[in-house]
Amino acid sequence: MAPCSLPLLPTWGDQDIPSMFRQIMDTVAELKAKSDLTASVLAMKERMESMEKELQALKDIPKVAFAASLGGNGLQKAGDFNKKLVYREVLTNVGGAYNVETGEFTAPVRGVYYIRFTANAPTDVTLSSMLYKNGGKVILVAHESPSGEGSHTASNGATLLLEEGDSLQMMLWANTQVWDNANHHSGFLLFPMPQQLKQ
């Protein structure tokens, strides 16, 4: 009787099928890891591009800030009509939105701004100072003459949503006065407001 022999498993070179299968599975796992890494790199690239756009948008935000005083060493007086106050001594005018010739601040971009002013006058006169936006009164300070010698001071401020091109102007009420050298007006852009965002 001839000896019985088991059939040989097919081989690839010197490797048998189970060994080849393990190698294929290892290669698949390696490719999957590379694929996952590629996906992670692409996701990181997208995030970086998004962050670069945000950074550029921040760089594009205009820098706007001004501060000025009336200057001089006397009184600004209004007769029977309101008088425009022109703050000629500019302390700061970043962005150039304040016009020293007209005393007007023109918003260079739609956004929320903080505007402030201070008025000081001798005690024997009535003090006033009014902030106008595009010709309409926004806020004011007014103070009747107190008794005694010296001066009196008032201050006010507001946070305003301004459209690009809106104009702000300070006015002195009719028949009131303020000192030249102790009255200040300032403002700055807090943040821009895209057109689609509401007030």
Short mmCIF file of C-alpha atoms in Angstrom, two decimals:
data_model
loop_
_atom_site.label_atom_id
_atom_site.label_comp_id
_atom_site.label_asym_id
_atom_site.label_seq_id
_atom_site.Cartn_x
_atom_site.Cartn_y
_atom_site.Cartn_z
CA MET A 1 0.00 0.00 0.00
CA ALA A 2 1.35 3.39 -1.00
CA PRO A 3 1.87 5.93 1.76
CA CYS A 4 -0.89 8.62 2.06
CA SER A 5 0.27 12.21 1.65
CA LEU A 6 -1.57 15.45 2.48
CA PRO A 7 -2.02 17.91 -0.33
CA LEU A 8 0.34 20.86 -0.13
CA LEU A 9 -1.12 24.35 0.26
CA PRO A 10 -0.34 26.58 -2.67
CA THR A 11 2.56 28.92 -2.03
CA TRP A 12 3.73 32.21 -3.45
CA GLY A 13 7.41 31.94 -3.64
CA ASP A 14 8.43 30.75 -0.23
CA GLN A 15 5.31 32.14 1.51
CA ASP A 16 2.16 30.29 2.27
CA ILE A 17 -1.33 31.80 1.97
CA PRO A 18 -1.86 32.52 5.70
CA SER A 19 1.41 34.46 5.78
CA MET A 20 0.44 36.38 2.66
CA PHE A 21 -2.98 37.12 4.15
CA ARG A 22 -1.34 38.56 7.26
CA GLN A 23 0.90 40.74 5.09
CA ILE A 24 -2.08 41.96 3.07
CA MET A 25 -3.98 42.76 6.28
CA ASP A 26 -0.93 44.62 7.64
CA THR A 27 -0.68 46.59 4.39
CA VAL A 28 -4.41 47.42 4.52
CA ALA A 29 -4.03 48.62 8.12
CA GLU A 30 -1.01 50.72 7.12
CA LEU A 31 -2.91 52.26 4.19
CA LYS A 32 -5.89 53.01 6.45
CA ALA A 33 -3.59 54.75 8.94
CA LYS A 34 -2.07 56.79 6.09
CA SER A 35 -5.55 57.62 4.80
CA ASP A 36 -6.64 58.75 8.29
CA LEU A 37 -3.48 60.85 8.56
CA THR A 38 -4.15 62.41 5.15
CA ALA A 39 -7.73 63.25 6.22
CA SER A 40 -6.39 64.83 9.43
CA VAL A 41 -3.83 66.87 7.49
CA LEU A 42 -6.53 68.08 5.07
CA ALA A 43 -8.83 69.02 7.97
CA MET A 44 -5.97 70.92 9.62
CA LYS A 45 -5.24 72.69 6.33
CA GLU A 46 -8.89 73.78 6.05
CA ARG A 47 -8.85 75.06 9.65
CA MET A 48 -5.62 76.97 9.01
CA GLU A 49 -7.07 78.57 5.86
CA SER A 50 -10.18 79.56 7.82
CA MET A 51 -8.05 81.05 10.60
CA GLU A 52 -5.95 82.96 8.05
CA LYS A 53 -9.15 84.47 6.61
CA GLU A 54 -10.33 85.46 10.10
CA LEU A 55 -6.94 86.99 10.87
CA GLN A 56 -7.00 88.94 7.61
CA ALA A 57 -10.53 90.17 8.42
CA LEU A 58 -9.25 91.41 11.79
CA LYS A 59 -6.35 93.17 10.08
CA ASP A 60 -8.80 94.83 7.68
CA ILE A 61 -10.84 96.38 10.53
CA PRO A 62 -10.12 100.09 10.43
CA LYS A 63 -8.49 101.62 13.49
CA VAL A 64 -10.55 104.65 14.51
CA ALA A 65 -9.98 106.84 17.57
CA PHE A 66 -9.90 110.57 18.17
CA ALA A 67 -9.59 113.01 21.05
CA ALA A 68 -9.55 116.79 20.82
CA SER A 69 -10.00 119.90 22.95
CA LEU A 70 -11.29 123.36 22.12
CA GLY A 71 -7.91 124.86 22.98
CA GLY A 72 -7.36 128.56 23.49
CA ASN A 73 -7.75 130.47 26.73
CA GLY A 74 -11.12 132.17 26.73
CA LEU A 75 -14.81 131.45 26.35
CA GLN A 76 -16.85 129.99 23.52
CA LYS A 77 -20.14 131.90 23.52
CA ALA A 78 -23.35 131.29 21.62
CA GLY A 79 -25.69 134.18 20.89
CA ASP A 80 -29.34 133.72 20.02
CA PHE A 81 -28.61 130.59 17.98
CA ASN A 82 -26.81 127.32 18.56
CA LYS A 83 -23.11 127.47 17.73
CA LYS A 84 -20.93 124.75 16.24
CA LEU A 85 -18.05 123.68 18.50
CA VAL A 86 -14.81 122.99 16.65
CA TYR A 87 -12.20 121.18 18.74
CA ARG A 88 -8.99 122.49 17.16
CA GLU A 89 -6.36 120.95 19.44
CA VAL A 90 -6.19 117.33 18.33
CA LEU A 91 -4.65 114.92 20.80
CA THR A 92 -5.29 111.78 18.74
CA ASN A 93 -6.81 111.21 15.30
CA VAL A 94 -6.11 107.59 14.37
CA GLY A 95 -7.75 106.87 11.03
CA GLY A 96 -8.28 110.58 10.26
CA ALA A 97 -12.07 110.48 10.79
CA TYR A 98 -12.13 113.72 12.83
CA ASN A 99 -11.96 116.92 10.75
CA VAL A 100 -10.14 119.65 12.68
CA GLU A 101 -11.44 122.34 10.28
CA THR A 102 -15.15 121.57 10.67
CA GLY A 103 -15.18 119.78 14.04
CA GLU A 104 -17.07 116.88 12.46
CA PHE A 105 -16.38 113.20 13.01
CA THR A 106 -17.38 111.06 10.02
CA ALA A 107 -17.75 107.32 10.55
CA PRO A 108 -15.45 105.55 8.08
CA VAL A 109 -17.20 102.19 8.55
CA ARG A 110 -20.53 100.89 9.81
CA GLY A 111 -20.04 99.95 13.44
CA VAL A 112 -20.59 100.61 17.12
CA TYR A 113 -18.71 103.65 18.42
CA TYR A 114 -18.25 105.12 21.87
CA ILE A 115 -18.45 108.93 21.91
CA ARG A 116 -17.75 111.14 24.93
CA PHE A 117 -17.58 114.86 25.71
CA THR A 118 -16.90 117.11 28.69
CA ALA A 119 -17.98 120.72 29.17
CA ASN A 120 -16.67 123.24 31.67
CA ALA A 121 -17.76 126.85 32.20
CA PRO A 122 -17.55 129.65 34.75
CA THR A 123 -20.18 129.54 37.48
CA ASP A 124 -21.77 132.83 36.40
CA VAL A 125 -23.00 131.41 33.06
CA THR A 126 -25.16 128.53 31.88
CA LEU A 127 -23.14 125.64 30.48
CA SER A 128 -24.20 123.38 27.61
CA SER A 129 -22.83 120.97 25.07
CA MET A 130 -24.85 118.86 22.62
CA LEU A 131 -23.93 115.93 20.39
CA TYR A 132 -25.64 115.91 16.99
CA LYS A 133 -25.76 113.02 14.52
CA ASN A 134 -26.52 113.95 10.92
CA GLY A 135 -28.11 117.19 12.14
CA GLY A 136 -30.30 115.60 14.83
CA LYS A 137 -29.67 115.94 18.57
CA VAL A 138 -28.51 112.73 20.28
CA ILE A 139 -27.46 113.65 23.84
CA LEU A 140 -26.54 116.78 25.75
CA VAL A 141 -25.30 118.27 28.98
CA ALA A 142 -26.71 121.49 30.37
CA HIS A 143 -26.18 123.11 33.72
CA GLU A 144 -27.62 126.34 35.10
CA SER A 145 -25.25 128.73 36.80
CA PRO A 146 -24.53 127.68 40.34
CA SER A 147 -23.84 130.31 42.98
CA GLY A 148 -20.34 131.36 43.96
CA GLU A 149 -17.09 131.73 42.10
CA GLY A 150 -15.30 129.03 40.19
CA SER A 151 -16.45 126.74 37.41
CA HIS A 152 -18.83 123.89 36.84
CA THR A 153 -18.33 120.77 34.76
CA ALA A 154 -20.59 118.23 33.10
CA SER A 155 -19.83 115.16 31.02
CA ASN A 156 -21.78 112.69 28.92
CA GLY A 157 -21.20 109.80 26.54
CA ALA A 158 -23.04 107.31 24.37
CA THR A 159 -22.52 104.08 22.49
CA LEU A 160 -23.90 104.60 18.98
CA LEU A 161 -24.44 102.42 15.93
CA LEU A 162 -23.19 104.57 13.07
CA GLU A 163 -23.53 103.90 9.38
CA GLU A 164 -20.58 104.58 7.11
CA GLY A 165 -20.64 108.31 6.37
CA ASP A 166 -22.70 109.32 9.43
CA SER A 167 -21.51 112.65 10.80
CA LEU A 168 -21.22 113.72 14.44
CA GLN A 169 -20.94 117.36 15.51
CA MET A 170 -20.83 119.11 18.89
CA MET A 171 -22.94 122.23 19.38
CA LEU A 172 -23.27 124.95 22.01
CA TRP A 173 -26.83 125.85 22.95
CA ALA A 174 -28.04 129.39 22.29
CA ASN A 175 -27.16 131.84 25.09
CA THR A 176 -24.70 129.48 26.83
CA GLN A 177 -20.92 129.42 27.21
CA VAL A 178 -18.02 127.06 27.83
CA TRP A 179 -14.31 127.56 28.50
CA ASP A 180 -12.00 126.98 25.55
CA ASN A 181 -9.28 125.12 27.40
CA ALA A 182 -11.32 122.69 29.54
CA ASN A 183 -13.66 121.07 27.04
CA HIS A 184 -12.91 117.77 25.34
CA HIS A 185 -14.52 115.50 22.78
CA SER A 186 -13.41 111.94 21.98
CA GLY A 187 -14.58 108.72 20.42
CA PHE A 188 -13.47 105.39 19.06
CA LEU A 189 -14.73 102.37 17.13
CA LEU A 190 -15.64 99.52 19.46
CA PHE A 191 -16.31 97.02 16.67
CA PRO A 192 -17.57 96.99 13.06
CA MET A 193 -21.10 95.77 12.30
CA PRO A 194 -21.67 93.85 9.06
CA GLN A 195 -24.71 95.06 7.16
CA GLN A 196 -26.70 91.86 7.82
CA LEU A 197 -26.49 92.29 11.62
CA LYS A 198 -29.27 94.35 13.17
CA GLN A 199 -29.01 96.95 15.92
#
